[in-house]
Amino acid sequence: MSRRKQIYEGKAKILYEGPEPGTLIQYFKDDATAFNAQKKATLDGKGVLNNRISEYMMLRLAEIGIPTHFIKRLNMREQLIKRVEIVPLEVICRNVAAGTMSKRLGIEEGERLPRTIVEFCLKRDDLGDPLIAEEHIHAFGWASEAEVDEMIAMTLRINDYMQGLFAGVGIRLVDFKIEFGRLAAGDGHQIILADEISPDSCRLWDWETHKKLDKDRFRRDLGDVTEAYSEVATRLGILKQPTVGGDNIAPFPSRPK
Ligand code: 5GP
């Protein structure tokens, strides 16, 4: 691993040059950060769980026709992905009020939204990923109108599918953040789903008890963070039984029941 060329290091992942042109290796770290990296910790086994959960979500989404950057999982912490130019936006999709939406608009956390809402934030750590309007995206050229339309359409399909998938295992998909990339294709490019989908980037609540099974456990000092991630993996059928270290992870992701 040490001889590979590192392309980028983020808060929770590292990207290395891949074995073939147009590929990268995405390595999932155990590091957790919140509030623009003001809060930091290392959570044993988080990277292993996120690698598996993200693999599972990307494979299921590919099955319903969502193009993704995922090629294959290489080992416990790494996956081979397509190299893309990341669109400098975070696309946030919300079904239930929580987090910054509750704070910003004074809506009680847990209130069901009148309809699904898609928001855009600019990917700028130094500015705290500010919420922006579509007007900003077009005016500053961060993405074209066609790309924005495509990202919104894909986000809504992803939301529909994931809401059903999680509901089937007793989990409410409150909200999530995704990122898209531009993949060179012919003379132009194609917009594909990139980055990861994991409890680091989703709010997942137990359907009955509303227990948080996501990164809010870390952000809000609720404890048992990796235990909660491992519960998500177990319910999805990725883990045979809850674990923290990831030792009993099933060799292949099983299909949703
Ligand atoms: P909020 O805007 O309420 O903080 O976040 C909305 C959703 O997007 C949550 O599921 C949250 O985990 C996710 N999210 C927002 N910003 C980020 C980010 O910078 N990184 C990750 N991993 N998830 C984010």
mmCIF file of N, CA and C in Angstrom, residues 13 17 20 79 88 93 96 99 114 135 140 145 154 160 174 219 244-245:
data_model
loop_
_atom_site.group_PDB
_atom_site.id
_atom_site.type_symbol
_atom_site.label_atom_id
_atom_site.label_comp_id
_atom_site.label_asym_id
_atom_site.label_seq_id
_atom_site.Cartn_x
_atom_site.Cartn_y
_atom_site.Cartn_z
ATOM 1 N N LYS A 13 -11.654 8.981 3.927
ATOM 2 C CA LYS A 13 -11.194 8.084 2.874
ATOM 3 C C LYS A 13 -9.890 8.581 2.248
ATOM 4 N N GLU A 17 -3.910 5.822 -6.729
ATOM 5 C CA GLU A 17 -3.941 5.497 -8.153
ATOM 6 C C GLU A 17 -4.330 4.023 -8.293
ATOM 7 N N GLU A 20 -5.119 0.263 -13.306
ATOM 8 C CA GLU A 20 -5.237 0.594 -14.730
ATOM 9 C C GLU A 20 -5.636 2.049 -14.889
ATOM 10 N N GLN A 79 -11.884 -0.491 -2.223
ATOM 11 C CA GLN A 79 -12.643 -0.840 -3.411
ATOM 12 C C GLN A 79 -12.039 -0.165 -4.632
ATOM 13 N N PRO A 88 -18.360 19.604 -7.879
ATOM 14 C CA PRO A 88 -18.040 20.175 -6.554
ATOM 15 C C PRO A 88 -19.271 20.507 -5.706
ATOM 16 N N CYS A 93 -30.607 14.896 0.184
ATOM 17 C CA CYS A 93 -31.998 14.524 -0.057
ATOM 18 C C CYS A 93 -32.638 14.267 1.301
ATOM 19 N N VAL A 96 -37.404 13.511 6.075
ATOM 20 C CA VAL A 96 -37.849 13.858 7.424
ATOM 21 C C VAL A 96 -36.952 15.001 7.894
ATOM 22 N N GLY A 99 -31.222 17.628 11.522
ATOM 23 C CA GLY A 99 -29.939 18.289 11.287
ATOM 24 C C GLY A 99 -30.055 19.758 10.945
ATOM 25 N N PRO A 114 -43.397 17.696 3.836
ATOM 26 C CA PRO A 114 -44.567 17.563 2.955
ATOM 27 C C PRO A 114 -44.226 16.803 1.678
ATOM 28 N N GLU A 135 -29.347 28.710 -8.706
ATOM 29 C CA GLU A 135 -28.843 29.931 -9.357
ATOM 30 C C GLU A 135 -27.330 30.042 -9.231
ATOM 31 N N PHE A 140 -22.080 30.312 -11.412
ATOM 32 C CA PHE A 140 -20.642 30.083 -11.238
ATOM 33 C C PHE A 140 -20.121 28.895 -12.050
ATOM 34 N N GLU A 145 -27.098 23.085 -16.531
ATOM 35 C CA GLU A 145 -28.515 22.847 -16.194
ATOM 36 C C GLU A 145 -28.886 21.392 -16.421
ATOM 37 N N MET A 154 -31.645 11.478 -10.619
ATOM 38 C CA MET A 154 -30.987 10.281 -10.067
ATOM 39 C C MET A 154 -31.141 10.237 -8.548
ATOM 40 N N ASP A 160 -36.004 6.872 -3.622
ATOM 41 C CA ASP A 160 -37.148 5.944 -3.677
ATOM 42 C C ASP A 160 -36.695 4.528 -3.370
ATOM 43 N N VAL A 174 -33.992 8.963 6.819
ATOM 44 C CA VAL A 174 -34.366 10.350 7.147
ATOM 45 C C VAL A 174 -33.808 11.301 6.087
ATOM 46 N N ARG A 219 -21.629 12.517 16.213
ATOM 47 C CA ARG A 219 -21.766 13.978 16.299
ATOM 48 C C ARG A 219 -22.340 14.398 17.656
ATOM 49 N N VAL A 244 -18.034 -5.481 15.825
ATOM 50 C CA VAL A 244 -17.396 -4.182 15.700
ATOM 51 C C VAL A 244 -16.164 -4.288 14.835
ATOM 52 N N GLY A 245 -15.368 -5.328 15.043
ATOM 53 C CA GLY A 245 -14.108 -5.449 14.312
ATOM 54 C C GLY A 245 -14.281 -5.898 12.874
#
